[in-house]
Amino acid sequence: MDFELTHLQKQIQNMAREFALREFSKEKALELDETYSFPFEIWKKACQSGLVGIHFPKEYGGQGHGVTENILIVEELCRRDSGIGIALSLADFSSEVVLRFGTPEQKQKYLIPVTRGEFISAGAYTEPDHGSDITLLFTTATQKGNFYVVNGTKTFITNGTIADFFVVLCQNDPNAKPPYRGQTTLLVEKGTKGFTATEIKPKMGIRMTSTAQLSFSDVKVPLAHLIGEENKGFYQVLEFFDESRIEIAAQALGVSQGAFDRALEYVKNRKQFGKRLVDFQMTQHKLADMATRIETARLLTYKAAWNYDQNRIDSKLTSMAKMHAGRTAVDITEEAVELLGGYGYLNEYEVERFYRDAKIMEIYEGTKEIQKNTIASALIRELK
Ligand SMILES: Cc1cc2nc3c(=O)[nH]c(=O)nc-3n(C[C@H](O)[C@H](O)[C@H](O)COP(=O)(O)OP(=O)(O)OC[C@H]3O[C@@H](n4cnc5c(N)ncnc54)[C@H](O)[C@@H]3O)c2cc1C
């Protein structure tokens, strides 16, 4: 057993750290958060530096690395700034569905621009009536001649108003039993007739990512935009979650570490009752608890990523990592706000934003209750 990152992994981690130190600033983050703006300029530079899609093969614009290398980047970016880091890490959201199941032509057309900073991607699974349970969908895709005609509504879609293409999960066969056996994923391009995206705001956190409601009204999607096979969409999305949930765990890990760093720095300088806050044993114990929680989240997240890269796909471990890291982020950012006292409540001191940005980790890509269901089902299966 070896818990050490390789030399190359450390280099990648350093590259991401240096990029974030150079390109992110507190002032910029405050402005982007306040104006609900995606960090377009920083995203372009991140793509030029090879920080987006590092896990794609070289022929599709990536560097042929694994999920582990990708999550090291995500952790570093989110550590430096929760809002910018999360926005950058979600810029290629759901591209992996194309990577895993798409045709070579689709990969050429969509993935290379994602790594070059020309395309932003999105994945549309949730509907107003189907969130945790997507086994039945009301968004339909009906084949007519050379097209699928898509009708329906998707909601809460990250990058909705800024994405160039969308992976959309549709009910292709409404009579399938169970219904999820009749689901299909399609690629829908922005600007396709009958397709609109409407921003959903105001919202609690991750204000630098767009969250949108998508409406499909007789949208004609060419048959060539089918991803993989018909009626396999549900399974494709579940497989995608096995990977993407590790990335969310890494976001949570970075956000936790970033909040901790700021709290530690603050208590080393702030004096009350004639002593620095860090000299009170109560503060030291808080710091010890926080650091231990972060380290356990890191161990689980890295193990889930490493396992994934060994082709040992383990939904239970992935869900454990996401659930634990998500909870850790919420608790650590709250502790950080408290350690800063009244100043922690002001957006100028950043932990306020980290706190607001943390909660989503326990909601998107499956709530913590859904992760528990996945973990429990696996445990029960293993017992049989
Ligand atoms: C900012 C943001 C970005 C998002 N981005 C995307 C995106 O890019 N693409 C996308 O498709 N979706 C996205 N989502 C949607 C997100 O994945 C869903 O909101 C989430 O899966 C929960 O679904 P829901 O909101 O319908 O809640 P519901 O499913 O209605 O759940 C409500 C509550 O009931 C609980 N619950 C549900 N079922 C069970 C059960 N069986 N046992 C116990 N408890 C249960 C849930 O845990 C939750 O606490 C995003 C959401 C947000 C807020």
Coordinates of C-alpha atoms and ligand atoms in Angstrom, one line a residue:
M1 CA 0.0 0.0 0.0
D2 CA 1.3 3.4 -1.0
F3 CA -0.5 6.6 -0.1
E4 CA 2.0 8.9 -1.8
L5 CA 1.1 10.8 -5.0
T6 CA 3.4 10.1 -7.9
H7 CA 5.9 12.7 -9.0
L8 CA 3.7 13.5 -12.0
Q9 CA 0.6 13.8 -9.9
K10 CA 2.4 16.2 -7.6
Q11 CA 3.5 18.3 -10.7
I12 CA -0.1 18.4 -11.9
Q13 CA -1.3 19.5 -8.4
N14 CA 1.4 22.2 -8.3
M15 CA 0.5 23.4 -11.8
A16 CA -3.2 23.8 -10.7
R17 CA -2.2 25.5 -7.4
E18 CA 0.1 28.0 -9.2
F19 CA -2.5 28.7 -11.8
A20 CA -5.1 29.4 -9.2
L21 CA -2.7 31.6 -7.2
R22 CA -1.9 33.6 -10.3
E23 CA -5.3 33.9 -12.0
F24 CA -7.8 34.0 -9.1
S25 CA -8.3 37.0 -6.9
K26 CA -10.7 37.8 -4.0
E27 CA -11.9 41.0 -5.7
K28 CA -12.7 39.1 -9.0
A29 CA -14.5 36.4 -7.1
L30 CA -16.6 38.8 -5.2
E31 CA -17.6 40.6 -8.4
L32 CA -18.4 37.4 -10.3
D33 CA -20.4 36.1 -7.4
E34 CA -22.3 39.3 -7.0
T35 CA -23.1 39.5 -10.7
Y36 CA -23.9 35.8 -11.2
S37 CA -21.2 35.6 -13.9
F38 CA -19.2 32.7 -15.2
P39 CA -15.4 33.3 -15.2
F40 CA -15.0 33.2 -18.9
E41 CA -11.6 34.7 -19.1
I42 CA -10.1 32.4 -16.4
W43 CA -11.8 29.4 -18.0
K44 CA -10.1 30.1 -21.3
K45 CA -6.7 30.4 -19.6
A46 CA -7.4 27.2 -17.6
C47 CA -8.1 25.3 -20.9
Q48 CA -5.0 26.7 -22.5
S49 CA -3.0 25.5 -19.5
G50 CA -4.5 22.0 -19.9
L51 CA -6.5 22.1 -16.7
V52 CA -9.9 21.2 -18.4
G53 CA -10.3 17.6 -19.7
I54 CA -6.9 16.3 -18.6
H55 CA -8.6 12.9 -18.3
F56 CA -9.6 12.9 -22.0
P57 CA -7.4 10.8 -24.3
K58 CA -4.9 12.8 -26.4
E59 CA -6.7 12.3 -29.6
Y60 CA -9.7 14.2 -28.1
G61 CA -7.7 17.1 -26.8
G62 CA -6.9 15.7 -23.3
Q63 CA -3.6 14.4 -21.8
G64 CA -4.7 10.8 -21.3
H65 CA -4.6 11.1 -17.5
G66 CA -7.1 9.5 -15.1
V67 CA -9.8 10.6 -12.8
T68 CA -7.2 10.9 -10.0
E69 CA -5.2 13.6 -11.9
N70 CA -8.4 15.4 -12.8
I71 CA -9.7 15.5 -9.2
L72 CA -6.3 16.8 -7.9
I73 CA -6.9 19.8 -10.2
V74 CA -10.5 20.2 -9.0
E75 CA -9.4 20.1 -5.4
E76 CA -6.7 22.8 -5.9
L77 CA -9.0 25.2 -7.8
C78 CA -11.8 24.9 -5.3
R79 CA -9.3 25.3 -2.4
R80 CA -8.2 28.7 -3.8
D81 CA -11.7 29.8 -4.5
S82 CA -15.0 27.9 -4.1
G83 CA -17.0 29.7 -6.7
I84 CA -14.4 30.0 -9.5
G85 CA -13.1 26.5 -8.8
I86 CA -16.6 24.9 -9.0
A87 CA -17.5 26.8 -12.1
L88 CA -14.2 25.7 -13.9
S89 CA -14.6 22.1 -12.8
L90 CA -18.2 22.0 -14.2
A91 CA -17.3 23.6 -17.5
D92 CA -16.9 20.1 -19.1
F93 CA -19.9 18.6 -17.1
S94 CA -21.2 15.4 -18.8
S95 CA -18.6 15.4 -21.6
E96 CA -17.6 12.1 -20.1
V97 CA -20.9 10.6 -21.4
V98 CA -19.8 11.5 -24.9
L99 CA -16.3 10.3 -24.2
R100 CA -17.5 6.9 -22.9
F101 CA -20.4 6.2 -25.2
G102 CA -20.2 8.5 -28.2
T103 CA -19.0 7.8 -31.7
P104 CA -15.5 8.9 -32.8
E105 CA -17.1 11.7 -34.9
Q106 CA -19.0 13.0 -31.8
K107 CA -15.9 12.9 -29.7
Q108 CA -14.0 14.9 -32.3
K109 CA -16.7 17.4 -32.8
Y110 CA -17.6 18.1 -29.1
L111 CA -14.7 17.1 -26.9
I112 CA -11.8 18.8 -28.6
P113 CA -13.5 22.2 -28.4
V114 CA -14.3 21.5 -24.7
T115 CA -10.6 21.2 -23.9
R116 CA -9.7 24.2 -26.1
G117 CA -12.0 26.5 -24.2
E118 CA -14.4 26.9 -27.2
F119 CA -17.3 24.8 -25.9
I120 CA -19.0 24.4 -22.5
S121 CA -21.0 21.3 -22.0
A122 CA -24.1 20.4 -19.8
G123 CA -26.0 17.3 -18.7
A124 CA -29.8 17.5 -18.5
Y125 CA -31.3 14.7 -16.4
T126 CA -33.5 16.3 -13.7
E127 CA -37.1 17.4 -14.5
P128 CA -39.5 19.4 -12.5
D129 CA -41.3 16.2 -11.4
H130 CA -38.3 13.8 -11.5
G131 CA -35.2 14.6 -9.4
S132 CA -33.9 11.9 -7.2
D133 CA -35.9 9.4 -9.2
I134 CA -35.2 9.6 -12.9
T135 CA -36.4 6.1 -13.6
L136 CA -39.3 7.6 -15.4
L137 CA -39.1 10.8 -17.5
F138 CA -41.6 13.1 -19.1
T139 CA -39.2 14.5 -21.7
T140 CA -39.8 12.4 -24.7
A141 CA -37.8 11.6 -27.9
T142 CA -39.8 10.2 -30.8
Q143 CA -38.2 9.2 -34.0
K144 CA -39.7 10.8 -37.1
G145 CA -37.7 10.2 -40.4
N146 CA -34.1 11.3 -39.9
F147 CA -34.7 13.0 -36.6
Y148 CA -35.8 12.5 -33.0
V149 CA -38.4 15.0 -32.0
V150 CA -37.9 16.1 -28.4
N151 CA -40.5 17.6 -26.1
G152 CA -40.4 18.3 -22.4
T153 CA -38.8 20.3 -19.6
K154 CA -35.5 19.9 -17.7
T155 CA -34.7 21.9 -14.6
F156 CA -31.7 22.9 -12.5
I157 CA -29.4 22.4 -15.4
T158 CA -25.8 23.6 -14.7
N159 CA -24.4 25.7 -17.5
G160 CA -27.9 25.8 -19.0
T161 CA -27.7 29.4 -20.4
I162 CA -24.0 29.2 -21.5
A163 CA -23.5 25.7 -22.7
D164 CA -22.8 24.9 -26.4
F165 CA -24.2 21.4 -26.2
F166 CA -26.3 19.3 -23.9
V167 CA -26.4 15.6 -23.1
V168 CA -30.2 15.1 -22.6
L169 CA -31.8 12.0 -21.1
C170 CA -35.1 11.3 -22.7
Q171 CA -37.9 8.8 -22.6
N172 CA -37.6 7.2 -26.0
D173 CA -39.9 4.2 -25.4
P174 CA -42.8 5.3 -23.1
N175 CA -44.1 1.7 -23.0
A176 CA -40.8 0.2 -21.7
K177 CA -41.2 -1.8 -18.5
P178 CA -39.6 -0.7 -16.3
P179 CA -39.6 2.7 -17.9
Y180 CA -35.8 3.3 -17.5
R181 CA -35.2 0.6 -20.0
G182 CA -36.7 2.9 -22.6
Q183 CA -34.4 5.9 -22.0
T184 CA -32.0 7.4 -24.5
T185 CA -29.3 10.1 -24.4
L186 CA -29.2 12.7 -27.2
L187 CA -26.8 15.5 -28.0
V188 CA -28.7 18.8 -28.4
E189 CA -26.8 21.9 -29.6
K190 CA -27.6 25.4 -28.3
G191 CA -29.7 27.4 -30.8
T192 CA -31.6 24.4 -32.1
K193 CA -35.1 25.5 -33.0
G194 CA -37.7 25.0 -30.3
F195 CA -35.0 24.8 -27.5
T196 CA -34.7 27.5 -24.9
A197 CA -32.9 27.9 -21.6
T198 CA -34.0 30.3 -18.8
E199 CA -31.8 31.2 -15.9
I200 CA -33.0 30.2 -12.4
K201 CA -32.0 32.8 -9.8
P202 CA -31.5 34.1 -7.2
K203 CA -29.9 31.1 -5.5
M204 CA -27.9 30.4 -2.3
G205 CA -24.5 29.6 -3.8
I206 CA -22.4 28.6 -6.8
R207 CA -23.5 31.9 -8.4
M208 CA -20.7 31.7 -11.0
T209 CA -22.4 28.7 -12.6
S210 CA -25.5 29.2 -14.6
T211 CA -28.5 27.1 -13.4
A212 CA -31.3 26.9 -15.9
Q213 CA -34.7 25.5 -16.9
L214 CA -34.6 24.0 -20.4
S215 CA -37.7 23.8 -22.6
F216 CA -38.0 21.5 -25.6
S217 CA -40.8 22.1 -28.0
D218 CA -40.8 19.9 -31.1
V219 CA -37.0 20.1 -31.1
K220 CA -35.6 18.2 -34.1
V221 CA -32.4 16.3 -33.2
P222 CA -30.6 14.5 -36.0
L223 CA -30.3 10.7 -35.6
A224 CA -26.5 11.1 -35.7
H225 CA -26.8 12.8 -32.3
L226 CA -27.8 9.6 -30.6
I227 CA -25.2 8.8 -27.9
G228 CA -24.5 5.1 -28.0
E229 CA -27.5 2.9 -28.4
E230 CA -31.2 3.6 -27.9
N231 CA -32.7 2.5 -24.6
K232 CA -29.4 2.5 -22.8
G233 CA -29.5 6.1 -21.6
F234 CA -30.3 5.4 -17.9
Y235 CA -27.4 3.0 -17.6
Q236 CA -25.0 5.4 -19.3
V237 CA -26.0 8.1 -16.8
L238 CA -25.5 5.9 -13.8
E239 CA -22.1 4.9 -15.1
F240 CA -21.3 8.6 -15.6
F241 CA -22.3 9.3 -12.0
D242 CA -19.8 6.7 -10.8
E243 CA -17.1 9.1 -12.1
S244 CA -18.7 12.5 -11.7
R245 CA -19.6 12.0 -8.0
I246 CA -15.9 11.6 -7.3
E247 CA -15.4 15.0 -8.9
I248 CA -18.0 16.5 -6.6
A249 CA -16.3 14.9 -3.6
A250 CA -13.1 16.7 -4.8
Q251 CA -14.9 20.0 -5.1
A252 CA -16.1 19.5 -1.5
L253 CA -12.6 18.6 -0.4
G254 CA -11.2 21.7 -1.9
V255 CA -13.9 23.9 -0.5
S256 CA -13.3 22.4 3.0
Q257 CA -9.5 22.9 2.8
G258 CA -9.9 26.5 1.5
A259 CA -12.2 27.4 4.3
F260 CA -9.9 25.8 6.8
D261 CA -6.8 27.6 5.4
R262 CA -8.6 31.0 5.8
A263 CA -9.8 30.2 9.4
L264 CA -6.3 29.1 10.5
E265 CA -4.8 32.2 9.1
Y266 CA -7.4 34.3 10.9
V267 CA -7.1 32.7 14.3
K268 CA -3.3 33.1 14.2
N269 CA -3.7 36.9 14.0
R270 CA -6.9 37.8 15.9
K271 CA -6.5 38.6 19.6
Q272 CA -9.2 38.5 22.3
F273 CA -8.7 38.6 26.1
G274 CA -5.1 39.4 25.5
K275 CA -4.3 36.2 23.6
R276 CA -4.3 35.1 20.0
L277 CA -7.4 33.0 19.3
V278 CA -5.1 30.1 18.2
D279 CA -3.7 30.0 21.7
F280 CA -7.0 29.0 23.3
Q281 CA -7.2 25.2 23.6
M282 CA -10.8 25.3 22.4
T283 CA -9.7 26.8 19.1
Q284 CA -6.9 24.3 18.8
H285 CA -9.3 21.4 19.3
K286 CA -11.6 22.8 16.7
L287 CA -8.7 23.0 14.2
A288 CA -7.7 19.5 15.1
D289 CA -11.2 18.2 14.5
M290 CA -11.5 20.1 11.2
A291 CA -8.2 18.9 9.9
T292 CA -9.0 15.3 10.8
R293 CA -12.4 15.5 9.0
I294 CA -10.8 16.9 5.9
E295 CA -8.1 14.2 5.9
T296 CA -10.7 11.4 6.1
A297 CA -12.6 13.0 3.2
R298 CA -9.4 13.2 1.2
L299 CA -8.5 9.6 1.9
L300 CA -12.0 8.4 0.7
T301 CA -12.0 10.7 -2.3
Y302 CA -8.5 9.7 -3.5
K303 CA -9.3 6.0 -2.9
A304 CA -12.5 6.3 -4.9
A305 CA -10.5 8.0 -7.8
W306 CA -7.7 5.5 -7.6
N307 CA -10.1 2.6 -7.7
Y308 CA -11.9 4.1 -10.6
D309 CA -8.6 4.4 -12.5
Q310 CA -7.8 0.7 -11.8
N311 CA -11.1 -0.1 -13.6
R312 CA -12.6 -1.2 -10.3
I313 CA -15.7 0.8 -10.6
D314 CA -17.3 0.8 -7.1
S315 CA -20.6 2.8 -6.7
K316 CA -20.6 2.3 -3.0
L317 CA -17.1 3.8 -2.5
T318 CA -18.0 6.7 -4.8
S319 CA -21.2 7.4 -2.9
M320 CA -19.3 7.2 0.4
A321 CA -16.7 9.7 -0.8
K322 CA -19.4 12.1 -2.1
M323 CA -21.6 11.9 0.9
H324 CA -18.7 12.2 3.4
A325 CA -16.9 14.9 1.6
G326 CA -20.1 16.8 1.0
R327 CA -21.0 16.8 4.7
T328 CA -17.5 17.7 5.6
A329 CA -17.6 20.8 3.4
V330 CA -20.9 22.0 5.0
D331 CA -19.5 21.4 8.5
I332 CA -16.0 22.8 7.9
T333 CA -17.3 26.0 6.2
E334 CA -19.7 26.5 9.1
E335 CA -16.9 26.1 11.6
A336 CA -14.8 28.5 9.6
V337 CA -17.5 31.2 9.6
E338 CA -17.8 30.7 13.4
L339 CA -14.0 31.0 13.9
L340 CA -14.1 34.4 12.2
G341 CA -16.9 35.6 14.4
G342 CA -18.8 38.5 13.0
Y343 CA -16.3 38.9 10.2
G344 CA -17.1 35.4 9.0
Y345 CA -20.6 36.7 8.2
L346 CA -19.2 39.3 5.8
N347 CA -18.6 38.4 2.2
E348 CA -15.3 40.3 2.2
Y349 CA -13.9 37.5 4.4
E350 CA -14.6 34.8 1.8
V351 CA -15.6 32.0 4.2
E352 CA -19.2 33.4 3.9
R353 CA -19.2 32.5 0.2
F354 CA -17.4 29.1 0.8
Y355 CA -20.3 28.3 3.3
R356 CA -23.0 29.2 0.7
D357 CA -21.1 27.3 -2.0
A358 CA -20.7 24.1 0.1
K359 CA -24.4 23.1 0.5
I360 CA -24.8 22.1 -3.1
M361 CA -22.4 19.2 -2.7
E362 CA -25.1 17.5 -0.7
I363 CA -27.7 18.1 -3.3
Y364 CA -26.6 17.8 -6.9
E365 CA -25.4 14.5 -8.5
G366 CA -27.7 12.8 -6.0
T367 CA -28.6 14.0 -2.5
K368 CA -27.0 12.5 0.6
E369 CA -30.1 10.4 1.1
I370 CA -29.7 8.9 -2.4
Q371 CA -26.0 8.2 -1.7
K372 CA -27.0 6.4 1.5
N373 CA -29.5 4.3 -0.5
T374 CA -26.7 3.4 -2.9
I375 CA -24.3 2.5 -0.1
A376 CA -27.0 0.5 1.8
S377 CA -28.1 -1.5 -1.3
A378 CA -24.4 -2.5 -2.0
L379 CA -23.9 -3.5 1.6
I380 CA -27.1 -5.7 1.5
R381 CA -26.1 -7.2 -1.8
E382 CA -22.6 -8.0 -0.5
L383 CA -24.2 -9.8 2.5
K384 CA -26.2 -12.1 0.4
Ligands
LIG1 C1 -27.6 24.4 -8.3 C2 -28.0 23.1 -8.9 C3 -27.4 22.5 -10.0 C4 -27.8 21.3 -10.5 N1 -27.3 20.9 -11.7 C5 -27.9 19.8 -12.3 C6 -27.4 19.4 -13.6 O1 -26.5 20.0 -14.2 N2 -28.1 18.4 -14.3 C7 -29.2 17.8 -13.7 O2 -29.7 16.9 -14.4 N3 -29.6 18.1 -12.5 C8 -29.0 19.1 -11.8 N4 -29.4 19.5 -10.5 C9 -30.5 18.8 -9.9 C10 -30.2 17.9 -8.7 O3 -29.4 16.8 -9.1 C11 -31.5 17.6 -8.0 O4 -32.0 18.8 -7.4 C12 -31.3 16.5 -7.0 O5 -31.0 15.3 -7.6 C13 -32.6 16.3 -6.1 O6 -33.7 16.2 -6.9 P1 -35.0 17.2 -6.5 O7 -34.5 18.6 -6.4 O8 -36.1 16.9 -7.5 O9 -35.4 16.7 -5.0 P2 -36.3 15.5 -4.7 O10 -35.9 14.3 -5.4 O11 -37.8 15.9 -4.7 O12 -35.9 15.2 -3.1 C14 -36.4 16.1 -2.1 C15 -35.9 15.5 -0.8 O13 -36.4 14.1 -0.6 C16 -35.4 13.2 -0.4 N5 -35.6 11.9 -1.1 C17 -36.0 11.7 -2.4 N6 -36.1 10.4 -2.6 C18 -35.8 9.8 -1.4 C19 -35.7 8.4 -0.9 N7 -36.0 7.4 -1.8 N8 -35.4 8.2 0.3 C20 -35.1 9.2 1.2 N9 -35.2 10.5 0.8 C21 -35.5 10.8 -0.4 C22 -34.1 13.9 -1.1 O14 -32.9 13.4 -0.6 C23 -34.4 15.3 -0.7 O15 -33.9 15.6 0.6 C24 -28.9 20.7 -9.9 C25 -29.5 21.2 -8.8 C26 -29.1 22.4 -8.3 C27 -29.8 23.0 -7.1

